[in-house]
Short mmCIF file of C-alpha atoms (C1' of nucleotides) in Angstrom, two decimals:
data_model
loop_
_atom_site.label_atom_id
_atom_site.label_comp_id
_atom_site.label_asym_id
_atom_site.label_seq_id
_atom_site.Cartn_x
_atom_site.Cartn_y
_atom_site.Cartn_z
CA UNK A 18 97.73 82.64 90.62
CA UNK A 19 99.94 85.71 90.22
CA UNK A 20 100.78 86.84 86.83
CA UNK A 21 104.39 86.49 85.86
CA UNK A 22 106.45 88.88 83.81
CA UNK A 23 109.19 86.06 83.07
CA UNK A 24 108.26 84.33 79.94
CA UNK A 25 107.85 80.69 81.08
CA UNK A 26 107.65 77.49 79.05
CA UNK A 27 105.33 74.79 79.94
CA UNK A 28 106.87 71.40 81.45
CA UNK A 29 106.08 69.89 78.11
CA UNK A 30 107.87 72.43 75.98
CA UNK A 31 110.89 71.99 78.20
CA UNK A 32 110.68 68.27 78.11
CA UNK A 33 110.76 68.39 74.34
CA UNK A 34 113.70 70.65 74.21
CA UNK A 35 115.65 68.34 76.71
CA UNK A 36 114.59 65.49 74.39
CA UNK A 37 116.05 67.23 71.39
CA UNK A 38 119.30 67.77 73.38
CA UNK A 39 119.64 64.08 74.01
CA UNK A 40 119.90 63.23 70.34
CA UNK A 41 123.28 65.18 70.18
CA UNK A 42 126.40 63.08 69.85
CA UNK A 43 127.70 64.42 73.19
CA UNK A 44 124.88 62.77 74.83
CA UNK A 45 126.27 59.30 74.19
CA UNK A 46 129.82 60.43 75.61
CA UNK A 47 128.46 61.95 78.62
CA UNK A 48 129.46 60.14 81.81
CA UNK A 49 126.88 60.63 84.48
CA UNK A 50 128.93 58.96 87.18
CA UNK A 51 131.58 61.55 87.48
CA UNK A 52 130.18 63.29 90.58
CA UNK A 53 129.10 62.19 93.74
CA UNK A 54 125.36 61.25 94.08
CA UNK A 55 123.59 61.32 97.34
CA UNK A 56 120.47 59.53 98.15
CA UNK A 57 117.14 61.37 97.60
CA UNK A 58 114.00 60.64 99.38
CA UNK A 59 110.76 62.48 100.12
CA UNK A 60 109.33 62.81 103.73
CA UNK A 61 105.74 63.57 104.15
CA UNK A 62 104.13 65.53 107.21
CA UNK A 63 100.61 64.35 106.86
CA UNK A 64 98.20 66.48 109.05
CA UNK A 65 94.65 65.75 109.99
CA UNK A 66 92.21 66.99 112.31
CA UNK A 67 90.71 65.13 115.29
CA UNK A 68 87.82 66.60 117.52
CA UNK A 69 90.40 68.54 119.59
CA UNK A 70 93.82 68.26 118.12
CA UNK A 71 95.86 68.69 115.11
CA UNK A 72 97.54 65.37 114.40
CA UNK A 73 100.40 64.02 112.11
CA UNK A 74 101.09 60.77 111.01
CA UNK A 75 104.10 58.80 112.27
CA UNK A 76 105.61 55.38 111.78
CA UNK A 77 107.22 53.27 114.38
CA UNK A 78 110.60 52.43 113.53
CA UNK A 79 111.43 48.72 114.17
CA UNK A 80 115.02 48.81 113.00
CA UNK A 81 118.25 50.42 112.98
CA UNK A 82 118.68 53.36 112.65
CA UNK A 83 116.59 55.11 115.51
CA UNK A 84 114.96 51.89 116.24
CA UNK A 85 112.14 52.48 118.66
CA UNK A 86 111.54 56.09 117.75
CA UNK A 87 108.86 57.45 115.53
CA UNK A 88 109.54 59.02 112.00
CA UNK A 89 107.61 60.74 109.17
CA UNK A 90 106.53 58.49 106.36
CA UNK A 91 108.88 58.90 103.46
CA UNK A 92 111.09 56.94 100.84
CA UNK A 93 113.33 57.10 97.97
CA UNK A 94 112.68 58.81 94.95
CA UNK A 95 112.44 56.35 91.97
CA UNK A 96 114.31 56.90 88.85
CA UNK A 97 111.40 57.93 86.55
CA UNK A 98 109.32 59.75 89.09
CA UNK A 99 108.80 63.37 89.60
CA UNK A 100 109.35 64.51 93.26
CA UNK A 101 105.75 65.34 93.71
CA UNK A 102 104.77 61.87 92.16
CA UNK A 103 107.07 60.18 94.93
CA UNK A 104 105.17 62.26 97.54
CA UNK A 105 101.68 61.23 96.28
CA UNK A 106 102.90 57.63 96.06
CA UNK A 107 103.99 57.84 99.69
CA UNK A 108 100.73 59.34 100.77
CA UNK A 109 98.83 56.77 98.92
CA UNK A 110 100.81 53.97 100.46
CA UNK A 111 100.57 55.09 103.86
CA UNK A 112 97.13 56.32 104.16
CA UNK A 113 95.37 55.20 100.86
CA UNK A 114 94.23 58.60 100.07
CA UNK A 115 94.75 60.38 96.95
CA UNK A 116 93.59 64.12 95.58
CA UNK A 117 94.38 65.80 98.72
CA UNK A 118 96.20 69.05 99.45
CA UNK A 119 99.98 68.29 98.91
CA UNK A 120 102.77 70.90 98.82
CA UNK A 121 106.53 71.19 98.82
CA UNK A 122 107.80 72.41 102.10
CA UNK A 123 111.42 72.48 102.14
CA UNK A 124 114.56 70.47 101.34
CA UNK A 125 116.73 69.16 104.01
CA UNK A 126 120.14 67.93 103.26
CA UNK A 127 122.63 68.25 106.14
CA UNK A 128 125.23 65.59 105.48
CA UNK A 129 124.98 64.10 108.86
CA UNK A 130 121.28 63.87 109.16
CA UNK A 131 121.09 60.03 108.59
CA UNK A 132 123.66 57.56 109.87
CA UNK A 133 123.24 55.26 106.79
CA UNK A 134 124.47 57.62 104.21
CA UNK A 135 124.05 61.09 102.71
CA UNK A 136 120.36 61.65 102.31
CA UNK A 137 118.95 64.71 100.78
CA UNK A 138 115.14 64.72 101.42
CA UNK A 139 112.38 66.82 99.93
CA UNK A 140 109.73 67.39 102.55
CA UNK A 141 106.16 67.88 101.59
CA UNK A 142 103.05 68.32 103.76
CA UNK A 143 99.76 67.18 103.06
CA UNK A 144 96.18 67.80 104.76
CA UNK A 145 93.67 65.10 104.92
CA UNK A 146 90.19 65.31 106.04
CA UNK A 147 89.64 63.16 109.18
CA UNK A 148 86.76 61.23 107.36
CA UNK A 149 88.96 59.93 104.57
CA UNK A 150 91.32 58.48 107.22
CA UNK A 151 92.52 54.91 108.20
CA UNK A 152 92.62 54.33 111.72
CA UNK A 153 95.86 54.04 113.61
CA UNK A 154 97.50 50.75 113.65
CA UNK A 155 100.33 49.50 115.90
CA UNK A 156 103.09 50.75 113.78
CA UNK A 157 101.39 53.73 112.13
CA UNK A 158 99.84 56.24 114.42
CA UNK A 159 98.19 59.60 114.53
CA UNK A 160 99.62 61.63 116.92
CA UNK A 161 98.69 65.05 118.63
CA UNK A 162 101.30 67.66 117.59
CA UNK A 163 101.10 68.63 121.35
CA UNK A 164 101.90 65.12 122.58
CA UNK A 165 104.74 63.83 120.33
CA UNK A 166 107.01 60.84 121.00
CA UNK A 167 110.65 61.08 120.34
CA UNK A 168 111.27 61.59 116.63
CA UNK A 169 113.80 59.99 114.48
CA UNK A 170 116.54 61.88 112.27
CA UNK A 171 115.77 65.63 112.06
CA UNK A 172 112.04 64.95 111.77
CA UNK A 173 111.34 67.28 114.60
CA UNK A 174 112.69 70.09 112.74
CA UNK A 175 110.75 69.28 109.59
CA UNK A 176 107.60 68.85 111.45
CA UNK A 177 108.17 72.33 113.23
CA UNK A 178 108.55 74.09 109.88
CA UNK A 179 105.56 72.27 108.50
CA UNK A 180 103.29 73.51 111.29
CA UNK A 181 104.53 77.14 111.03
CA UNK A 182 103.94 77.07 107.35
CA UNK A 183 100.46 75.61 107.82
CA UNK A 184 99.37 78.18 110.26
CA UNK A 185 100.53 81.01 108.03
CA UNK A 186 98.86 79.49 105.10
CA UNK A 187 95.61 79.14 106.83
CA UNK A 188 95.40 82.86 107.68
CA UNK A 189 96.31 83.81 104.04
CA UNK A 190 94.36 81.28 101.92
CA UNK A 191 91.31 79.02 102.04
CA UNK A 192 93.45 75.94 102.72
CA UNK A 193 91.33 75.30 105.88
CA UNK A 194 88.57 73.85 103.61
CA UNK A 195 91.03 70.77 103.00
CA UNK A 196 90.29 69.56 106.44
CA UNK A 197 86.45 69.89 106.19
CA UNK A 198 83.86 67.47 104.89
CA UNK A 199 81.79 68.62 101.95
CA UNK A 200 79.20 70.35 104.13
CA UNK A 201 79.86 71.71 107.34
CA UNK A 202 78.66 74.41 109.93
CA UNK A 203 80.40 77.74 110.43
CA UNK A 204 81.05 76.69 114.10
CA UNK A 205 82.81 73.41 112.68
CA UNK A 206 85.00 75.77 110.44
CA UNK A 207 85.86 77.83 113.27
CA UNK A 208 87.07 74.97 115.40
CA UNK A 209 89.29 73.96 112.58
CA UNK A 210 90.99 77.30 112.50
CA UNK A 211 91.10 77.43 116.27
CA UNK A 212 92.60 73.99 116.46
CA UNK A 213 95.25 74.69 113.84
CA UNK A 214 96.12 78.08 115.10
CA UNK A 215 96.11 76.92 118.96
CA UNK A 216 94.00 79.71 119.94
CA UNK A 217 90.25 80.84 120.15
CA UNK A 218 88.68 83.21 117.86
CA UNK A 219 85.77 85.55 118.20
CA UNK A 220 82.54 83.97 116.84
CA UNK A 221 81.07 87.27 115.32
CA UNK A 222 84.35 88.29 113.61
CA UNK A 223 84.97 84.92 112.27
CA UNK A 224 81.53 84.59 110.82
CA UNK A 225 81.87 88.17 109.38
CA UNK A 226 85.11 87.33 107.69
CA UNK A 227 84.12 84.10 106.13
CA UNK A 228 80.89 85.13 104.91
CA UNK A 229 82.29 88.27 103.44
CA UNK A 230 85.04 86.66 101.66
CA UNK A 231 82.69 84.75 99.35
CA UNK A 232 84.59 81.63 100.03
CA UNK A 233 81.55 79.60 101.22
CA UNK A 234 77.96 79.35 100.11
CA UNK A 235 75.15 78.33 102.19
CA UNK A 236 72.99 75.26 101.67
CA UNK A 237 69.43 74.72 102.30
CA UNK A 238 70.29 71.98 104.76
CA UNK A 239 70.46 72.18 108.53
CA UNK A 240 72.78 70.22 110.89
CA UNK A 241 70.47 68.49 113.44
CA UNK A 242 72.31 67.29 116.59
CA UNK A 243 71.52 67.37 120.11
CA UNK A 244 68.95 69.36 122.04
CA UNK A 245 69.64 72.85 120.80
CA UNK A 246 69.05 75.14 117.71
CA UNK A 247 70.25 73.45 114.58
CA UNK A 248 73.04 75.07 112.52
CA UNK A 249 72.84 75.78 108.86
CA UNK A 250 75.45 73.77 106.63
CA UNK A 251 77.73 75.49 104.21
CA UNK A 252 79.79 74.31 101.31
CA UNK A 253 83.03 75.67 100.03
CA UNK A 254 82.66 77.78 96.99
CA UNK A 255 84.89 76.62 94.24
CA UNK A 256 84.49 79.64 92.17
CA UNK A 257 85.68 81.96 94.85
CA UNK A 258 89.31 83.32 95.08
CA UNK A 259 91.49 82.77 97.95
CA UNK A 260 90.67 84.85 101.15
CA UNK B 87 111.50 84.42 114.62
CA UNK B 88 108.18 82.48 115.32
CA UNK B 89 107.95 80.66 118.38
CA UNK B 90 107.27 77.10 117.95
CA UNK B 91 105.37 74.62 120.01
CA UNK B 92 107.19 71.68 118.74
CA UNK B 93 110.17 70.68 120.76
CA UNK B 94 113.22 71.02 118.29
CA UNK B 95 116.43 69.79 118.96
CA UNK B 96 119.50 71.86 117.69
CA UNK B 97 121.42 70.72 114.59
CA UNK B 98 124.39 69.77 116.92
CA UNK B 99 122.10 67.43 119.06
CA UNK B 100 120.75 65.79 115.97
CA UNK B 101 124.27 65.36 114.65
CA UNK B 102 125.30 63.68 117.92
CA UNK B 103 122.49 61.24 118.01
CA UNK B 104 123.23 60.32 114.45
CA UNK B 105 126.89 59.87 115.22
CA UNK B 106 125.65 57.54 118.03
CA UNK B 107 123.49 55.48 115.74
CA UNK B 108 126.66 55.05 113.46
CA UNK B 109 128.37 53.06 116.19
CA UNK B 110 125.77 50.42 115.83
CA UNK B 111 126.66 47.07 114.30
CA UNK B 112 123.90 47.44 111.64
CA UNK B 113 125.77 50.68 110.24
CA UNK B 114 128.53 48.42 108.97
CA UNK B 115 126.00 46.07 107.39
CA UNK B 116 123.92 48.59 105.58
CA UNK B 117 124.29 48.81 101.76
CA UNK B 118 123.92 52.39 100.64
CA UNK B 119 123.94 51.46 96.95
CA UNK B 120 120.54 49.51 96.95
CA UNK B 121 118.59 52.35 95.79
CA UNK B 122 118.74 54.58 92.84
CA UNK B 123 120.68 57.74 93.31
CA UNK B 124 119.99 60.93 91.18
CA UNK B 125 122.38 63.78 90.95
CA UNK B 126 121.92 66.75 93.25
CA UNK B 127 122.86 70.16 92.48
CA UNK B 128 122.06 73.70 93.49
CA UNK B 129 121.11 76.45 91.30
CA UNK B 130 121.24 80.07 92.15
CA UNK B 131 119.22 82.95 91.08
CA UNK B 132 121.37 85.83 92.09
CA UNK B 133 119.57 89.24 92.09
CA UNK B 134 121.01 92.73 92.11
CA UNK B 135 119.76 96.19 91.35
CA UNK B 136 121.03 98.44 88.81
CA UNK B 137 119.85 101.94 88.36
CA UNK B 138 116.84 101.03 86.54
CA UNK B 139 116.49 97.37 86.46
CA UNK B 140 116.30 94.22 88.61
CA UNK B 141 119.16 92.08 87.27
CA UNK B 142 120.02 88.35 87.43
CA UNK B 143 123.42 86.68 86.98
CA UNK B 144 123.42 84.13 84.01
CA UNK B 145 126.17 82.16 82.42
CA UNK B 146 126.76 81.48 78.84
CA UNK B 147 126.91 77.83 78.14
CA UNK B 148 129.71 77.07 75.85
CA UNK B 149 128.96 73.24 75.62
CA UNK B 150 126.40 70.65 75.42
CA UNK B 151 123.76 70.63 76.72
CA UNK B 152 121.97 73.94 75.74
CA UNK B 153 124.91 75.21 74.13
CA UNK B 154 124.56 78.89 73.26
CA UNK B 155 121.81 79.52 75.82
CA UNK B 156 122.11 81.01 79.07
CA UNK B 157 121.76 79.31 82.54
CA UNK B 158 121.52 80.03 86.12
CA UNK B 159 124.89 79.45 88.06
CA UNK B 160 124.83 76.04 89.87
CA UNK B 161 126.89 72.90 90.52
CA UNK B 162 126.89 69.69 92.35
CA UNK B 163 126.42 69.27 95.96
CA UNK B 164 129.73 67.78 97.31
CA UNK B 165 129.73 64.80 99.54
CA UNK B 166 130.36 66.56 102.90
CA UNK B 167 128.75 69.78 102.21
CA UNK B 168 125.31 71.05 103.40
CA UNK B 169 122.76 72.24 100.80
CA UNK B 170 123.20 75.93 102.04
CA UNK B 171 127.06 75.57 101.98
CA UNK B 172 127.04 74.38 98.53
CA UNK B 173 124.95 77.40 97.62
CA UNK B 174 127.35 79.84 99.42
CA UNK B 175 130.12 78.10 97.65
CA UNK B 176 128.65 78.75 94.17
CA UNK B 177 127.76 82.17 95.04
CA UNK B 178 131.41 82.99 96.16
CA UNK B 179 132.77 81.26 92.97
CA UNK B 180 130.53 83.22 90.56
CA UNK B 181 130.48 86.61 92.37
CA UNK B 182 133.22 86.68 95.15
CA UNK B 183 130.64 87.82 97.58
CA UNK B 184 129.84 86.18 100.91
CA UNK B 185 127.58 87.10 103.73
CA UNK B 186 124.63 88.30 101.59
CA UNK B 187 121.14 87.20 101.88
CA UNK B 188 120.54 83.65 100.53
CA UNK B 189 117.56 81.48 101.07
CA UNK B 190 116.21 78.31 99.65
CA UNK B 191 113.42 78.73 96.93
CA UNK B 192 112.23 75.26 95.88
CA UNK B 193 113.50 71.96 94.70
CA UNK B 194 112.97 70.97 91.13
CA UNK B 195 113.32 67.23 90.35
CA UNK B 196 111.34 66.51 87.23
CA UNK B 197 113.00 63.40 85.64
CA UNK B 198 113.61 64.92 82.29
CA UNK B 199 114.61 68.32 83.13
CA UNK B 200 118.35 67.51 81.98
CA UNK B 201 119.33 65.51 78.90
CA UNK B 202 122.53 64.21 80.73
CA UNK B 203 120.77 62.48 83.57
CA UNK B 204 118.22 62.79 86.26
CA UNK B 205 119.28 65.89 88.33
CA UNK B 206 117.31 67.15 91.37
CA UNK B 207 118.26 70.81 91.87
CA UNK B 208 117.94 72.73 95.04
CA UNK B 209 117.31 76.22 93.87
CA UNK B 210 118.21 79.25 96.11
CA UNK B 211 117.91 82.97 95.59
CA UNK B 212 120.53 85.72 96.65
CA UNK B 213 120.30 89.37 96.93
CA UNK B 214 123.55 91.31 96.29
CA UNK B 215 123.88 95.12 96.74
CA UNK B 216 125.21 96.55 93.39
CA UNK B 217 128.32 97.95 95.06
CA UNK B 218 129.60 94.48 95.90
CA UNK B 219 129.39 93.43 92.39
CA UNK B 220 132.00 92.19 89.84
CA UNK B 221 131.33 93.56 86.46
CA UNK B 222 129.94 91.28 83.63
CA UNK B 223 132.41 89.39 81.57
CA UNK B 224 131.80 87.72 78.22
CA UNK B 225 130.47 84.53 79.72
CA UNK B 226 128.96 85.74 82.92
CA UNK B 227 126.64 88.44 82.51
CA UNK B 228 123.85 90.50 84.40
CA UNK B 229 120.59 90.54 82.61
CA UNK B 230 117.67 92.57 83.23
CA UNK B 231 114.61 90.47 84.07
CA UNK B 232 112.75 92.26 81.45
CA UNK B 233 115.27 91.48 78.63
CA UNK B 234 116.26 87.88 79.17
CA UNK B 235 118.08 85.68 76.71
CA UNK B 236 116.82 82.08 76.12
CA UNK B 237 117.32 80.18 79.06
CA UNK B 238 118.61 76.58 79.26
CA UNK B 239 116.96 73.59 81.20
CA UNK B 240 113.93 74.77 83.14
CA UNK B 241 115.68 77.76 84.51
CA UNK B 242 112.86 80.10 83.22
CA UNK B 243 110.50 78.59 85.76
CA UNK B 244 113.01 78.72 88.55
CA UNK B 245 113.64 82.43 87.78
CA UNK B 246 109.91 83.18 87.64
CA UNK B 247 109.36 81.43 91.06
CA UNK B 248 112.11 83.50 92.58
CA UNK B 249 110.95 86.82 91.20
CA UNK B 250 107.43 86.14 92.67
CA UNK B 251 108.82 84.96 95.99
CA UNK B 252 111.05 88.06 96.16
CA UNK B 253 108.18 90.42 95.28
CA UNK B 254 106.03 88.85 98.19
CA UNK B 255 109.02 89.01 100.51
CA UNK B 256 109.92 92.65 100.04
CA UNK B 257 106.32 93.69 100.81
CA UNK B 258 106.13 91.42 103.97
CA UNK B 259 109.67 91.86 105.39
CA UNK B 260 112.59 94.36 105.38
CA UNK B 261 114.51 92.26 102.84
CA UNK B 262 114.90 95.29 100.65
CA UNK B 263 117.70 96.58 102.74
CA UNK B 264 119.76 93.70 101.33
CA UNK B 265 120.05 95.66 98.17
CA UNK B 266 121.03 98.92 99.69
CA UNK B 267 124.42 100.38 100.83
CA UNK B 268 125.07 101.17 104.42
CA UNK B 269 123.65 104.62 104.17
CA UNK B 270 120.92 105.66 101.81
CA UNK B 271 118.19 108.27 101.14
CA UNK B 272 114.74 107.37 101.51
CA UNK B 273 114.33 108.27 97.77
CA UNK B 274 116.90 105.75 96.90
CA UNK B 275 115.13 103.09 99.19
CA UNK B 276 111.80 103.94 97.31
CA UNK B 277 113.48 103.24 93.97
CA UNK B 278 114.36 99.91 95.12
CA UNK B 279 111.01 98.92 96.16
CA UNK B 280 109.57 100.40 92.72
CA UNK B 281 112.26 98.43 90.70
CA UNK B 282 111.70 95.23 92.31
CA UNK B 283 107.79 95.44 92.34
CA UNK B 284 107.73 96.91 88.72
CA UNK B 285 105.46 99.92 89.79
CA UNK B 286 105.76 103.49 91.18
CA UNK B 287 104.92 104.06 94.85
CA UNK B 288 103.47 107.18 96.33
CA UNK B 289 106.14 109.12 97.94
CA UNK B 290 104.31 110.32 100.97
CA UNK B 291 102.80 106.94 101.75
CA UNK B 292 106.18 105.31 101.38
CA UNK B 293 107.77 107.42 103.73
CA UNK B 294 105.10 107.27 106.12
CA UNK B 295 105.30 103.46 106.20
CA UNK B 296 109.10 103.19 106.29
CA UNK B 297 109.54 105.65 109.14
CA UNK B 298 106.57 104.30 111.07
CA UNK B 299 107.78 100.98 110.95
CA UNK B 300 110.98 101.77 112.98
CA UNK B 301 113.03 99.74 110.48
CA UNK B 302 115.19 102.57 109.73
CA UNK B 303 116.91 105.40 111.81
CA UNK B 304 118.22 108.65 110.63
CA UNK B 305 121.82 109.57 110.49
CA UNK B 306 123.14 113.21 110.83
CA UNK B 307 124.61 113.04 107.36
CA UNK B 308 123.25 114.40 104.20
CA UNK B 309 123.57 113.35 100.69
CA UNK B 310 124.94 116.19 98.58
CA UNK B 311 124.43 115.62 94.99
CA UNK B 312 123.57 118.01 92.19
CA UNK B 313 122.02 121.41 92.46
CA UNK B 314 119.29 120.78 94.66
CA UNK B 315 118.31 120.29 98.25
CA UNK B 316 120.34 117.59 99.77
CA UNK B 317 118.73 114.40 101.26
CA UNK B 318 119.03 112.99 104.64
CA UNK B 319 120.90 109.57 104.85
CA UNK B 320 119.27 106.84 106.73
CA UNK B 321 120.38 103.46 108.13
CA UNK B 322 118.96 100.16 108.60
CA UNK B 323 117.93 99.71 112.41
CA UNK B 324 119.35 96.22 113.22
CA UNK B 325 117.27 96.22 116.34
CA UNK B 326 113.93 96.62 114.64
CA UNK B 327 111.63 93.74 113.85
CA UNK B 328 110.64 93.04 110.35
CA UNK B 329 107.92 95.28 108.90
"C1'" DT C 654 61.32 75.93 131.33
"C1'" DC C 655 66.03 75.09 130.86
"C1'" DA C 656 70.02 73.66 128.91
"C1'" DA C 657 72.75 74.11 124.92
"C1'" DT C 658 74.32 75.86 120.86
"C1'" DA C 659 73.14 79.08 116.47
"C1'" DG C 660 73.20 83.41 115.12
"C1'" DT C 661 73.61 88.53 115.06
"C1'" DG C 662 75.51 94.49 114.93
"C1'" DT C 663 78.23 98.36 116.41
"C1'" DC C 664 81.92 100.91 117.65
"C1'" DT C 665 86.79 101.76 117.67
"C1'" DT C 666 91.37 101.30 115.89
"C1'" DT C 667 94.61 100.57 112.39
"C1'" DG C 668 96.78 100.70 108.05
"C1'" DA C 669 96.54 101.56 102.96
"C1'" DG C 670 95.95 104.67 99.43
"C1'" DA C 671 94.70 109.12 97.01
"C1'" DC C 672 96.17 113.64 96.69
"C1'" DA C 673 99.56 118.94 96.17
"C1'" DC C 674 102.22 122.12 97.93
"C1'" DT C 675 106.45 124.02 100.41
"C1'" DA C 676 111.78 123.88 101.41
"C1'" DT C 677 116.49 123.91 100.16
"C1'" DC C 678 120.20 123.64 97.65
"C1'" DC C 679 123.34 124.96 93.48
"C1'" DG C 680 124.45 127.37 89.45
"C1'" DC D 1327 116.27 133.65 89.95
"C1'" DG D 1328 114.91 129.02 88.20
"C1'" DG D 1329 115.75 124.10 88.01
"C1'" DA D 1330 115.76 120.17 90.44
"C1'" DT D 1331 114.79 116.98 94.11
"C1'" DA D 1332 113.63 116.79 99.39
"C1'" DG D 1333 110.19 116.80 102.44
"C1'" DT D 1334 105.47 117.05 104.59
"C1'" DG D 1335 99.72 116.21 106.21
"C1'" DT D 1336 94.91 115.06 105.57
"C1'" DC D 1337 90.92 112.60 104.32
"C1'" DT D 1338 88.72 108.28 102.96
"C1'" DC D 1339 87.98 103.62 103.05
"C1'" DA D 1340 88.61 98.76 104.57
"C1'" DA D 1341 89.65 95.34 107.48
"C1'" DA D 1342 90.49 93.71 112.22
"C1'" DG D 1343 89.32 93.31 116.85
"C1'" DA D 1344 86.68 94.14 121.13
"C1'" DC D 1345 82.19 93.30 122.89
"C1'" DA D 1346 76.66 90.74 124.72
"C1'" DC D 1347 72.40 89.69 123.65
"C1'" DT D 1348 68.40 86.97 121.18
"C1'" DA D 1349 66.83 82.62 118.56
"C1'" DT D 1350 65.70 78.05 118.23
"C1'" DT D 1351 65.79 73.44 119.32
"C1'" DG D 1352 64.80 68.78 122.37
"C1'" DA D 1353 64.34 66.88 126.63
#
DNA sequence: TCAATAGTGTCTTTGAGACACTATCCG
DNA sequence: CGGATAGTGTCTCAAAGACACTATTGA
């Protein structure tokens, strides 16, 4: 993490100071309904990797509006819930997973993005390893990013931004490990990069970079599969810095 | 701009489809008040450069809450206003400037960040050239980022994030030109980088990089100032890609 | 032995960073 | 002329990219 030169209080310190302010007599006189309040939701771009595709979870809309189209999972932010908590809750509800990579993407608030009312949505994106996944059901499906159905609202724009962010991030950081099982071969890791980036990489250069970065450590296990030379299994090295 | 592989509709297309959905009979039956709606504001981190400091605009709080502290300018998002419009409006109100760099930073929505009520704030940061600036007044002041007063709410965290984002961005893009007047010397440009980054740069390496990037073009004018060799003036080359 | 995948090294190019002197103007 | 800032080139190092062959296994 980058070192800051701004003196920053912790969330707990801020909360304590806010709490102190609430004791003021002005607090009881304040009218919170003086201003217009739009609805606030979180929307999630949940990515996973299949054997050959980067996939995203979409939900079939059975009702108005945009009935018949597919939408990103999302929902209202509840009264006492942080934005990231709301995102984690949605992720848990839709996929059953928790403790995966989840990061705020961008906030979309165009006044006419939802026909029901003004909705400001805070978009997050999540990366889920394929082995933690629930299967597709009728109304909740994994779609290849290259074969998308018609999307509801402005969800095409949200997804597009998420994809570009993921591609930049996988080049700059070790975020690719979020897609991997605990142990993996370097060829599997290379496939992950290739699927996310949508282009092939040179095997020798890839291995040079990954091994040179210190981000992985080898195990003493081999991956036996098929009639060919077995591959060594590697693990993510938690101590290592991003590369 | 990066080329996307997701088919993305324009905002106008989305708006037209949303408008079509509003004609549905369900639209009239929908109750928008079923869910909790927090307040939504925009907060602005407005940076400028003085001769020796990176500065940020803060507003003195004369009332509860956090009376006596300083806060980022900000305000409620109005009913028919996009988030970026709200940010531009705030910027215009506080500084009188428009058509400057303004970009969404992050959205802060911790439930206890404001003692009045639940406020979700979409933070933006703006870069304003010093020659477009209004002077400080009693309640609206430019502060060096190295000499900050006590800030209200979680504005220290917002400012910290904005500073880190700006520093990364100035290394990756030509955003530094947002701080410059139309014509400038390379020494002035280097000072801009140094002030933002908080460290000194090598003159020869800096000029090599800037001139090699194609991001600037020289003019035939010289900058006469004081009893020393005059410097050549350069302009930002709008045709050039980011560097 | 062959089909299939694992694994390995060198050369070139590019960009970043360290480093010190000459040029030009004004008073 | 001296004070002040403008302007200039080389070397080293690291990282990225192009490129092709050998190793090991199971059938």
